[in-house]
CSV table of C-alpha atoms and ligand atoms in Angstrom, one decimal:
chain,number,residue,atom,x,y,z
U,1,UNK,CA,-48.1,249.4,-117.6
U,2,UNK,CA,-45.6,251.9,-116.2
U,3,UNK,CA,-42.1,252.4,-117.5
U,4,UNK,CA,-39.4,251.5,-115.0
U,5,UNK,CA,-38.5,254.8,-113.2
U,6,UNK,CA,-34.8,254.0,-113.8
U,7,UNK,CA,-33.2,253.0,-117.0
U,8,UNK,CA,-32.0,249.4,-117.4
U,9,UNK,CA,-28.4,248.9,-118.7
U,10,UNK,CA,-28.1,249.0,-122.4
U,11,UNK,CA,-25.5,246.3,-122.5
U,12,UNK,CA,-27.1,243.0,-121.6
U,13,UNK,CA,-30.1,241.0,-122.8
U,14,UNK,CA,-33.4,239.9,-121.4
U,15,UNK,CA,-34.0,236.5,-119.9
U,16,UNK,CA,-36.7,234.7,-122.0
U,17,UNK,CA,-38.9,231.6,-121.8
U,18,UNK,CA,-39.5,228.9,-124.4
U,19,UNK,CA,-42.3,226.5,-123.6
U,20,UNK,CA,-42.1,227.5,-120.0
U,21,UNK,CA,-38.3,226.8,-119.8
U,22,UNK,CA,-36.0,229.6,-118.8
U,23,UNK,CA,-33.5,230.8,-121.5
U,24,UNK,CA,-30.6,232.8,-120.0
U,25,UNK,CA,-28.4,234.9,-122.3
U,26,UNK,CA,-24.6,235.2,-121.4
U,27,UNK,CA,-25.1,238.8,-120.2
U,28,UNK,CA,-28.6,238.9,-118.6
U,29,UNK,CA,-30.1,242.1,-117.3
U,30,UNK,CA,-31.0,241.6,-113.7
U,31,UNK,CA,-32.8,244.3,-111.7
U,32,UNK,CA,-31.8,244.8,-108.0
U,33,UNK,CA,-33.2,246.6,-105.0
U,34,UNK,CA,-30.5,247.6,-102.6
U,35,UNK,CA,-32.9,247.7,-99.7
U,36,UNK,CA,-33.2,249.9,-96.6
U,37,UNK,CA,-31.2,250.1,-93.4
U,38,UNK,CA,-28.3,247.6,-93.8
U,39,UNK,CA,-29.4,246.9,-97.4
U,40,UNK,CA,-26.8,249.0,-99.1
U,41,UNK,CA,-24.0,247.5,-97.0
U,42,UNK,CA,-24.9,243.9,-97.7
U,43,UNK,CA,-25.9,244.6,-101.3
U,44,UNK,CA,-22.4,246.1,-102.1
U,45,UNK,CA,-20.8,243.1,-100.6
U,46,UNK,CA,-23.1,240.6,-102.3
U,47,UNK,CA,-22.7,242.2,-105.7
U,48,UNK,CA,-18.9,242.1,-105.5
U,49,UNK,CA,-19.0,238.4,-104.6
U,50,UNK,CA,-21.5,237.5,-107.3
U,51,UNK,CA,-19.6,239.5,-110.0
U,52,UNK,CA,-16.3,237.9,-109.0
U,53,UNK,CA,-17.7,234.4,-109.0
U,54,UNK,CA,-19.2,234.8,-112.5
U,55,UNK,CA,-16.0,236.4,-113.8
U,56,UNK,CA,-13.9,233.6,-112.3
U,57,UNK,CA,-16.2,230.8,-113.4
U,58,UNK,CA,-16.6,232.0,-117.1
U,59,UNK,CA,-13.5,234.1,-117.6
U,60,UNK,CA,-15.5,237.0,-119.0
U,61,UNK,CA,-17.8,234.8,-121.2
U,62,UNK,CA,-20.7,235.6,-118.9
U,63,UNK,CA,-21.6,238.6,-116.8
U,64,UNK,CA,-24.6,240.2,-115.1
U,65,UNK,CA,-25.8,243.6,-116.3
U,66,UNK,CA,-27.3,245.0,-113.1
U,67,UNK,CA,-30.1,247.5,-113.2
U,68,UNK,CA,-31.1,249.4,-110.1
U,69,UNK,CA,-34.8,249.7,-109.2
U,70,UNK,CA,-36.3,251.2,-106.1
U,71,UNK,CA,-38.6,250.2,-103.3
U,72,UNK,CA,-38.9,251.1,-99.7
U,73,UNK,CA,-37.4,254.2,-98.2
U,74,UNK,CA,-35.2,254.9,-101.2
U,75,UNK,CA,-38.2,254.9,-103.5
U,76,UNK,CA,-40.2,257.1,-101.0
U,77,UNK,CA,-37.3,259.6,-100.9
U,78,UNK,CA,-36.8,259.6,-104.7
U,79,UNK,CA,-40.3,259.3,-106.1
U,80,UNK,CA,-42.6,259.9,-103.1
U,81,UNK,CA,-43.9,256.3,-103.3
U,82,UNK,CA,-43.0,253.2,-101.4
U,83,UNK,CA,-43.4,250.8,-104.3
U,84,UNK,CA,-43.4,252.5,-107.7
U,85,UNK,CA,-45.3,250.6,-110.4
U,86,UNK,CA,-42.1,250.7,-112.6
U,87,UNK,CA,-40.4,248.6,-110.0
U,88,UNK,CA,-42.8,245.7,-110.1
U,89,UNK,CA,-43.0,246.1,-113.9
U,90,UNK,CA,-39.2,245.8,-114.2
U,91,UNK,CA,-39.1,242.6,-112.1
U,92,UNK,CA,-41.9,241.2,-114.2
U,93,UNK,CA,-40.3,242.2,-117.5
U,94,UNK,CA,-36.8,240.9,-116.6
U,95,UNK,CA,-38.1,237.7,-114.8
U,96,UNK,CA,-35.3,237.4,-112.3
U,97,UNK,CA,-34.4,240.0,-109.6
U,98,UNK,CA,-32.7,240.3,-106.2
U,99,UNK,CA,-33.4,242.5,-103.3
U,100,UNK,CA,-32.1,243.5,-99.8
U,101,UNK,CA,-34.5,244.0,-96.9
U,102,UNK,CA,-37.2,246.7,-97.0
U,103,UNK,CA,-38.7,248.7,-94.2
U,104,UNK,CA,-42.3,248.0,-93.5
U,105,UNK,CA,-44.1,251.3,-93.8
U,106,UNK,CA,-46.0,252.2,-90.7
U,107,UNK,CA,-49.4,253.5,-91.7
U,108,UNK,CA,-50.0,254.7,-95.3
U,109,UNK,CA,-52.1,251.7,-96.3
U,110,UNK,CA,-49.3,249.2,-97.3
U,111,UNK,CA,-49.1,246.3,-94.9
U,112,UNK,CA,-45.7,245.0,-96.0
U,113,UNK,CA,-43.8,245.7,-99.2
U,114,UNK,CA,-42.6,242.1,-99.3
U,115,UNK,CA,-46.1,240.8,-99.0
U,116,UNK,CA,-47.3,243.3,-101.6
U,117,UNK,CA,-44.5,242.3,-104.0
U,118,UNK,CA,-45.4,238.6,-103.7
U,119,UNK,CA,-49.0,239.3,-104.3
U,120,UNK,CA,-48.6,241.7,-107.3
U,121,UNK,CA,-46.1,239.3,-109.0
U,122,UNK,CA,-48.0,236.2,-107.9
U,123,UNK,CA,-44.8,234.7,-106.4
U,124,UNK,CA,-46.6,231.8,-104.9
U,125,UNK,CA,-43.7,229.7,-103.6
U,126,UNK,CA,-41.4,231.0,-100.8
U,127,UNK,CA,-38.3,228.8,-101.2
U,128,UNK,CA,-35.9,228.5,-98.3
U,129,UNK,CA,-33.0,226.0,-98.5
U,130,UNK,CA,-31.5,225.3,-95.1
U,131,UNK,CA,-28.1,223.6,-95.4
U,132,UNK,CA,-25.4,223.8,-92.8
U,133,UNK,CA,-22.0,225.3,-93.6
U,134,UNK,CA,-19.3,223.7,-91.5
U,135,UNK,CA,-18.1,226.0,-88.7
U,136,UNK,CA,-21.2,228.2,-88.5
U,137,UNK,CA,-22.2,228.4,-84.8
U,138,UNK,CA,-25.4,226.4,-84.3
U,139,UNK,CA,-27.5,225.6,-81.2
U,140,UNK,CA,-27.9,221.9,-82.2
U,141,UNK,CA,-25.2,219.2,-81.9
U,142,UNK,CA,-25.5,217.7,-85.4
U,143,UNK,CA,-26.4,220.7,-87.5
U,144,UNK,CA,-24.9,219.1,-90.6
U,145,UNK,CA,-27.7,216.5,-90.6
U,146,UNK,CA,-30.2,219.1,-91.7
U,147,UNK,CA,-30.2,219.8,-95.5
U,148,UNK,CA,-33.8,220.6,-96.5
U,149,UNK,CA,-35.4,222.9,-99.1
U,150,UNK,CA,-38.7,224.4,-97.8
U,151,UNK,CA,-41.5,225.3,-100.2
U,152,UNK,CA,-43.9,227.5,-98.4
U,153,UNK,CA,-47.2,228.5,-100.1
U,154,UNK,CA,-47.1,232.3,-100.3
U,155,UNK,CA,-50.6,233.5,-101.2
U,156,UNK,CA,-53.3,231.7,-99.2
U,157,UNK,CA,-54.1,230.5,-95.7
U,158,UNK,CA,-54.5,233.0,-92.9
U,159,UNK,CA,-52.1,235.3,-94.7
U,160,UNK,CA,-54.7,236.1,-97.4
U,161,UNK,CA,-55.5,239.2,-95.4
U,162,UNK,CA,-59.2,238.4,-94.9
U,163,UNK,CA,-59.9,239.6,-91.3
U,164,UNK,CA,-62.5,241.6,-89.4
U,165,UNK,CA,-61.7,243.4,-86.2
U,166,UNK,CA,-63.6,242.5,-83.1
U,167,UNK,CA,-66.6,244.8,-82.5
U,168,UNK,CA,-66.9,246.1,-86.1
U,169,UNK,CA,-70.2,245.8,-88.0
U,170,UNK,CA,-68.6,243.4,-90.4
U,171,UNK,CA,-67.4,241.0,-87.7
U,172,UNK,CA,-70.8,241.1,-86.0
U,173,UNK,CA,-72.5,240.4,-89.3
U,174,UNK,CA,-70.3,237.4,-90.1
U,175,UNK,CA,-70.8,236.0,-86.6
U,176,UNK,CA,-74.5,236.5,-86.8
U,177,UNK,CA,-74.6,234.9,-90.2
U,178,UNK,CA,-72.6,231.8,-89.1
U,179,UNK,CA,-74.4,231.3,-85.9
U,180,UNK,CA,-77.9,231.6,-87.4
U,181,UNK,CA,-77.3,229.9,-90.7
U,182,UNK,CA,-74.8,227.2,-89.7
U,183,UNK,CA,-75.6,226.8,-86.0
U,184,UNK,CA,-72.0,227.7,-85.0
U,185,UNK,CA,-71.5,229.1,-81.5
U,186,UNK,CA,-69.1,231.9,-82.1
U,187,UNK,CA,-68.7,234.3,-79.2
U,188,UNK,CA,-70.2,237.7,-80.0
U,189,UNK,CA,-67.0,239.4,-79.0
U,190,UNK,CA,-64.7,237.5,-81.4
U,191,UNK,CA,-62.4,238.9,-84.1
U,192,UNK,CA,-62.7,236.9,-87.3
U,193,UNK,CA,-60.1,235.7,-89.8
U,194,UNK,CA,-60.6,233.4,-92.8
U,195,UNK,CA,-58.3,230.6,-93.8
U,196,UNK,CA,-58.7,229.8,-97.5
U,197,UNK,CA,-56.7,226.9,-99.0
U,198,UNK,CA,-57.5,226.0,-102.6
U,199,UNK,CA,-56.9,223.1,-104.9
U,200,UNK,CA,-55.2,225.5,-107.4
U,201,UNK,CA,-52.9,227.1,-104.8
U,202,UNK,CA,-52.0,223.8,-103.3
U,203,UNK,CA,-51.3,221.9,-106.4
U,204,UNK,CA,-49.1,224.5,-108.1
U,205,UNK,CA,-47.0,224.7,-104.9
U,206,UNK,CA,-46.6,220.9,-104.6
U,207,UNK,CA,-46.0,220.6,-108.3
U,208,UNK,CA,-43.1,223.1,-108.0
U,209,UNK,CA,-41.7,221.2,-105.0
U,210,UNK,CA,-41.8,217.8,-106.8
U,211,UNK,CA,-40.2,219.4,-109.9
U,212,UNK,CA,-37.5,220.8,-107.8
U,213,UNK,CA,-36.8,217.4,-106.2
U,214,UNK,CA,-36.6,215.9,-109.7
U,215,UNK,CA,-34.3,218.6,-111.1
U,216,UNK,CA,-32.0,218.5,-108.0
U,217,UNK,CA,-31.9,214.7,-107.6
U,218,UNK,CA,-33.6,214.9,-104.2
U,219,UNK,CA,-35.5,211.7,-103.2
U,220,UNK,CA,-38.1,212.8,-100.7
U,221,UNK,CA,-40.9,215.4,-100.7
U,222,UNK,CA,-42.8,215.8,-97.4
U,223,UNK,CA,-46.2,217.5,-97.1
U,224,UNK,CA,-46.6,219.1,-93.7
U,225,UNK,CA,-50.0,220.1,-92.5
U,226,UNK,CA,-52.3,220.2,-89.5
U,227,UNK,CA,-55.0,218.1,-91.2
U,228,UNK,CA,-56.0,216.2,-88.1
U,229,UNK,CA,-57.6,219.4,-86.8
U,230,UNK,CA,-58.3,221.5,-89.8
U,231,UNK,CA,-59.6,218.8,-92.1
U,232,UNK,CA,-60.9,220.9,-95.0
U,233,UNK,CA,-58.0,223.3,-95.3
U,234,UNK,CA,-54.8,221.6,-94.0
U,235,UNK,CA,-56.1,218.1,-94.5
U,236,UNK,CA,-57.2,219.0,-98.0
U,237,UNK,CA,-53.7,220.4,-98.7
U,238,UNK,CA,-52.3,216.9,-97.9
U,239,UNK,CA,-54.9,215.2,-100.1
U,240,UNK,CA,-54.5,217.5,-103.0
U,241,UNK,CA,-50.7,217.3,-102.7
U,242,UNK,CA,-50.8,213.5,-102.9
U,243,UNK,CA,-53.2,213.8,-105.9
U,244,UNK,CA,-50.7,215.9,-107.9
U,245,UNK,CA,-48.0,213.3,-107.1
U,246,UNK,CA,-50.2,210.5,-108.4
U,247,UNK,CA,-51.8,212.3,-111.4
U,248,UNK,CA,-48.8,214.2,-112.7
U,249,UNK,CA,-45.7,212.3,-111.4
U,250,UNK,CA,-47.1,208.8,-111.0
U,251,UNK,CA,-44.1,207.3,-112.9
U,252,UNK,CA,-41.6,208.6,-110.3
U,253,UNK,CA,-43.5,209.1,-107.1
U,254,UNK,CA,-44.1,206.4,-104.5
U,255,UNK,CA,-45.9,206.8,-101.1
U,256,UNK,CA,-44.8,205.3,-97.7
U,257,UNK,CA,-47.1,202.2,-98.1
U,258,UNK,CA,-45.4,201.3,-101.4
U,259,UNK,CA,-42.0,202.1,-100.0
U,260,UNK,CA,-42.4,199.4,-97.3
U,261,UNK,CA,-44.7,196.9,-99.1
U,262,UNK,CA,-42.9,196.9,-102.5
U,263,UNK,CA,-39.4,198.3,-101.9
U,264,UNK,CA,-38.5,197.1,-98.4
U,265,UNK,CA,-38.1,200.6,-97.0
U,266,UNK,CA,-35.4,201.7,-99.6
U,267,UNK,CA,-36.3,204.4,-102.1
U,268,UNK,CA,-35.4,202.9,-105.5
U,269,UNK,CA,-33.0,204.7,-107.9
U,270,UNK,CA,-34.9,207.4,-109.8
U,271,UNK,CA,-38.0,207.4,-107.5
U,272,UNK,CA,-39.2,210.1,-105.2
U,273,UNK,CA,-40.9,209.3,-101.9
U,274,UNK,CA,-44.0,211.4,-101.1
U,275,UNK,CA,-45.0,211.3,-97.5
U,276,UNK,CA,-46.7,213.6,-95.0
U,277,UNK,CA,-46.3,214.7,-91.4
U,278,UNK,CA,-48.5,216.6,-89.0
U,279,UNK,CA,-47.0,220.0,-88.4
U,280,UNK,CA,-46.3,219.8,-84.7
U,281,UNK,CA,-44.6,216.4,-85.1
U,282,UNK,CA,-42.5,217.9,-87.9
U,283,UNK,CA,-41.0,220.4,-85.5
U,284,UNK,CA,-39.7,217.4,-83.5
U,285,UNK,CA,-38.6,215.6,-86.6
U,286,UNK,CA,-36.3,218.4,-87.9
U,287,UNK,CA,-34.6,218.2,-84.5
U,288,UNK,CA,-34.6,214.5,-83.9
U,289,UNK,CA,-34.4,212.9,-87.4
U,290,UNK,CA,-33.4,215.8,-89.7
U,291,UNK,CA,-31.6,213.6,-92.2
U,292,UNK,CA,-34.9,211.9,-93.1
U,293,UNK,CA,-36.2,215.1,-94.9
U,294,UNK,CA,-35.2,216.8,-98.1
U,295,UNK,CA,-37.9,218.8,-99.8
U,296,UNK,CA,-40.8,220.0,-97.6
U,297,UNK,CA,-44.0,221.6,-98.9
U,298,UNK,CA,-46.3,223.4,-96.6
U,299,UNK,CA,-49.2,225.9,-96.4
U,300,UNK,CA,-48.3,229.5,-95.5
U,301,UNK,CA,-48.5,229.7,-91.7
U,302,UNK,CA,-46.8,226.3,-91.1
U,303,UNK,CA,-44.2,227.3,-93.6
U,304,UNK,CA,-43.5,230.6,-92.0
U,305,UNK,CA,-42.8,228.9,-88.6
U,306,UNK,CA,-40.9,225.9,-89.9
U,307,UNK,CA,-38.6,227.9,-92.2
U,308,UNK,CA,-37.4,230.1,-89.3
U,309,UNK,CA,-37.0,227.1,-87.0
U,310,UNK,CA,-34.9,225.3,-89.6
U,311,UNK,CA,-32.9,228.5,-90.3
U,312,UNK,CA,-32.1,228.7,-86.6
U,313,UNK,CA,-30.5,225.2,-86.7
U,314,UNK,CA,-28.1,226.1,-89.5
U,315,UNK,CA,-27.0,229.4,-88.0
U,316,UNK,CA,-29.9,231.8,-88.0
U,317,UNK,CA,-31.4,234.2,-90.5
U,318,UNK,CA,-28.1,235.9,-91.1
U,319,UNK,CA,-27.0,232.8,-93.0
U,320,UNK,CA,-30.4,231.7,-94.5
U,321,UNK,CA,-31.1,232.4,-98.2
U,322,UNK,CA,-34.5,232.8,-99.7
U,323,UNK,CA,-36.5,233.3,-102.9
U,324,UNK,CA,-40.0,234.0,-103.9
U,325,UNK,CA,-40.9,232.2,-107.1
U,326,UNK,CA,-43.9,232.2,-109.4
U,327,UNK,CA,-44.4,230.5,-112.7
U,328,UNK,CA,-42.0,232.8,-114.6
U,329,UNK,CA,-40.8,235.5,-112.2
U,330,UNK,CA,-38.3,234.8,-109.3
U,331,UNK,CA,-37.3,237.3,-106.7
U,332,UNK,CA,-34.3,236.4,-104.5
U,333,UNK,CA,-33.9,238.1,-101.1
U,334,UNK,CA,-32.2,238.2,-97.8
U,335,UNK,CA,-34.4,236.7,-95.1
U,336,UNK,CA,-33.7,239.1,-92.3
U,337,UNK,CA,-34.9,242.7,-91.9
U,338,UNK,CA,-33.2,246.1,-92.2
U,339,UNK,CA,-31.6,246.1,-88.8
U,340,UNK,CA,-31.6,249.9,-88.8
U,341,UNK,CA,-29.4,250.4,-85.8
U,342,UNK,CA,-26.5,249.0,-87.9
U,343,UNK,CA,-27.2,250.9,-91.1
U,344,UNK,CA,-24.1,252.3,-92.8
U,345,UNK,CA,-21.7,250.8,-90.3
U,346,UNK,CA,-20.2,248.1,-92.7
U,347,UNK,CA,-20.7,245.7,-89.9
U,348,UNK,CA,-23.5,243.1,-90.4
U,349,UNK,CA,-23.4,239.7,-92.0
U,350,UNK,CA,-24.0,239.7,-95.8
U,351,UNK,CA,-24.3,235.9,-95.8
U,352,UNK,CA,-28.1,235.7,-96.3
U,353,UNK,CA,-28.0,238.0,-99.4
U,354,UNK,CA,-24.9,236.3,-100.8
U,355,UNK,CA,-26.4,232.8,-100.4
U,356,UNK,CA,-29.6,234.1,-102.0
U,357,UNK,CA,-27.4,235.2,-104.9
U,358,UNK,CA,-26.1,231.6,-105.0
U,359,UNK,CA,-29.7,230.4,-105.3
U,360,UNK,CA,-30.2,232.9,-108.1
U,361,UNK,CA,-27.2,231.7,-110.0
U,362,UNK,CA,-28.5,228.1,-109.6
U,363,UNK,CA,-31.9,229.3,-111.0
U,364,UNK,CA,-30.0,230.8,-114.0
U,365,UNK,CA,-28.3,227.4,-114.5
U,366,UNK,CA,-24.9,229.0,-113.6
U,367,UNK,CA,-23.9,226.2,-111.3
U,368,UNK,CA,-20.2,226.7,-111.6
U,369,UNK,CA,-20.4,230.3,-110.3
U,370,UNK,CA,-22.8,229.2,-107.5
U,371,UNK,CA,-20.4,226.4,-106.4
U,372,UNK,CA,-17.5,228.8,-106.3
U,373,UNK,CA,-19.3,231.1,-103.9
U,374,UNK,CA,-20.6,228.3,-101.7
U,375,UNK,CA,-17.2,226.8,-101.4
U,376,UNK,CA,-15.5,230.1,-100.7
U,377,UNK,CA,-18.1,231.0,-98.0
U,378,UNK,CA,-17.4,227.6,-96.3
U,379,UNK,CA,-13.6,228.2,-96.5
U,380,UNK,CA,-13.9,231.8,-95.1
U,381,UNK,CA,-16.0,230.5,-92.2
U,382,UNK,CA,-13.6,227.7,-91.5
U,383,UNK,CA,-10.8,230.3,-91.3
U,384,UNK,CA,-13.0,232.0,-88.7
U,385,UNK,CA,-13.0,235.3,-90.6
U,386,UNK,CA,-16.6,236.3,-89.8
U,387,UNK,CA,-18.8,239.2,-89.0
U,388,UNK,CA,-19.7,240.2,-85.4
U,389,UNK,CA,-22.9,238.1,-85.2
U,390,UNK,CA,-21.0,234.8,-85.9
U,391,UNK,CA,-17.8,236.0,-84.1
U,392,UNK,CA,-19.6,236.5,-80.8
U,393,UNK,CA,-20.5,232.8,-80.8
U,394,UNK,CA,-17.1,231.4,-82.0
U,395,UNK,CA,-13.9,230.8,-80.1
U,396,UNK,CA,-10.9,232.6,-81.6
U,397,UNK,CA,-12.7,234.3,-84.5
U,398,UNK,CA,-11.3,237.3,-86.4
U,399,UNK,CA,-14.3,239.7,-86.6
U,400,UNK,CA,-14.3,241.4,-90.0
U,401,UNK,CA,-16.5,244.1,-91.6
U,402,UNK,CA,-19.2,243.4,-94.1
U,403,UNK,CA,-16.9,244.5,-97.0
U,404,UNK,CA,-13.9,242.5,-95.6
U,405,UNK,CA,-16.1,239.3,-95.3
U,406,UNK,CA,-16.9,239.8,-99.0
U,407,UNK,CA,-13.2,240.3,-99.8
U,408,UNK,CA,-12.3,237.2,-97.9
U,409,UNK,CA,-14.8,235.2,-99.9
U,410,UNK,CA,-13.5,236.5,-103.2
U,411,UNK,CA,-9.9,235.7,-102.1
U,412,UNK,CA,-11.0,232.2,-101.2
U,413,UNK,CA,-12.6,231.5,-104.6
U,414,UNK,CA,-10.6,228.7,-106.1
U,415,UNK,CA,-11.7,225.9,-108.3
U,416,UNK,CA,-9.6,223.4,-106.5
U,417,UNK,CA,-11.8,222.5,-103.6
U,418,UNK,CA,-15.3,221.5,-102.9
U,419,UNK,CA,-17.9,223.0,-100.5
U,420,UNK,CA,-17.4,222.0,-96.8
U,421,UNK,CA,-20.8,220.5,-96.2
U,422,UNK,CA,-22.3,217.5,-94.6
U,423,UNK,CA,-22.4,215.9,-98.1
U,424,UNK,CA,-18.6,215.5,-98.1
C,501,LIG,P1,-34.1,242.6,-88.3
C,501,LIG,O1,-33.9,243.8,-89.2
C,501,LIG,O2,-34.0,241.3,-88.9
C,501,LIG,O3,-33.1,242.7,-87.1
C,501,LIG,C1,-33.2,242.1,-85.9
C,501,LIG,C2,-31.8,241.7,-85.4
C,501,LIG,O4,-31.4,240.6,-86.1
C,501,LIG,C3,-30.7,242.7,-85.5
C,501,LIG,O5,-30.8,243.7,-84.5
C,501,LIG,C4,-29.5,241.8,-85.5
C,501,LIG,O6,-29.3,241.3,-84.1
C,501,LIG,C5,-30.0,240.6,-86.3
C,501,LIG,N1,-29.6,240.8,-87.7
C,501,LIG,C6,-30.5,241.0,-88.7
C,501,LIG,N2,-29.9,241.0,-89.9
C,501,LIG,C7,-28.6,240.8,-89.6
C,501,LIG,C8,-27.4,240.6,-90.4
C,501,LIG,N3,-27.4,240.7,-91.7
C,501,LIG,N4,-26.2,240.3,-89.8
C,501,LIG,C9,-26.2,240.2,-88.5
C,501,LIG,N5,-27.2,240.3,-87.7
C,501,LIG,C10,-28.4,240.6,-88.2
C,501,LIG,O7,-35.6,242.7,-87.6
C,501,LIG,P2,-36.4,243.9,-87.1
C,501,LIG,O8,-35.5,244.8,-86.3
C,501,LIG,O9,-37.6,243.3,-86.4
C,501,LIG,O10,-37.0,244.6,-88.4
C,501,LIG,C11,-36.5,245.9,-88.9
C,501,LIG,C12,-37.2,246.3,-90.1
C,501,LIG,O11,-37.0,245.3,-91.1
C,501,LIG,C13,-38.7,246.4,-90.0
C,501,LIG,O12,-39.2,247.5,-90.7
C,501,LIG,C14,-39.3,245.1,-90.5
C,501,LIG,O13,-40.6,245.3,-91.0
C,501,LIG,C15,-38.3,244.9,-91.7
C,501,LIG,N6,-38.2,243.5,-92.2
C,501,LIG,C16,-38.0,243.3,-93.5
C,501,LIG,C17,-37.8,242.0,-94.0
C,501,LIG,C18,-37.6,241.9,-95.5
C,501,LIG,O14,-37.4,242.8,-96.2
C,501,LIG,N7,-37.6,240.7,-96.0
C,501,LIG,C19,-37.9,240.9,-93.1
C,501,LIG,C20,-38.0,241.1,-91.8
C,501,LIG,C21,-38.2,242.4,-91.3
C,501,LIG,P3,-28.4,241.9,-83.0
C,501,LIG,O15,-29.0,243.2,-82.6
C,501,LIG,O16,-28.5,240.8,-81.9
C,501,LIG,O17,-27.0,242.0,-83.5
């Protein structure tokens, strides 16, 4: 158990848990990783916005005691390591943290710092809300109809890292074993990957998605899979997902048969519809009938694809927030990379990290501060004061710097208007 390589602030308290329920003090200590490349630019902007919203919402009664921790290039430069043990320890100790993007080291044995963080901290759900903010340029005609929260399983599937390169002794041995023992007809010159999907991994993910739907008054949870082809992994994901809904949420969950046979196609007050869709059809559904979906639970690979496809509909990764959440620890993060060519230019869009901060505030139960930011981002975009990436797609935009976008959001924080979303 390593000590954090940086000291956490002395003013501030730890977030705790009682019977699995989060308890947030008025001045919680929250570790942050600035991130590499554009990380410092967007973090500075996001931090100002988060602090201003908390100050405005609670008039000094609450505040965040930020504590810097290091990963990526900054950690490598400071400590000679890409991911010091103290960093993961601090995130685990303080339960909630936020980070900018990290460079993926080339060589050196670490595949991706983000994947490593998820694995070490067992952050098994990648949560990506995709909700349109009025005025954001979108490639689709009715972007406001998409308002989904994606729960992507984060630890299993073909991402488990079980692979053997073509031509290695291991690959040959596996091929020989399968062909001789199970009469498969794998070509001798194949590379091999393994796709594990377990009852445990599936059920904790689907359980989290259903709980989220209950807590946020969402009425539909859709299991997305390719079970028609991969019956014992993706098909099993669907079956085990339905099983959780029946065994643990039987009082509130109904399936599509019950919806039509008993409730005439209308989800009754207080109930949640659990249905499922084949993955390829789901990519059509989010384009053709987006308003029929709310919470979506998927295995890792499908989730990776669908979350980027949905993010594209609401304005791209620059506007899409994300979080990786386990049973106790939650790590909020921007969804794009480090965009190194823009590093230090005060130019890029801090929207993804700011909206990830909004998710974090919601996770803390600080909804008033979260709403303030969400509204102010909407108002700023409706004023067409945007960074270059959105500006180049909008008529008559005033292109502002990263820091100016943050200042505009802070200026627009008022308690007298609501978010400009499709819900209005
Ligand atoms: P990237 O950093 O996401 O950048 C690709 C392009 O996306 C940029 O050139 C820019 O497009 C646009 N972009 C990204 N963030 C933006 C922002 N905040 N505002 C406006 N535009 C933005 O992808 P990459 O170049 O493939 O990856 C660079 C590094 O980041 C790699 O080391 C990669 O491994 C890492 N990465 C980290 C994470 C993470 O930490 N979560 C995620 C993905 C990648 P234009 O050039 O068109 O303006």
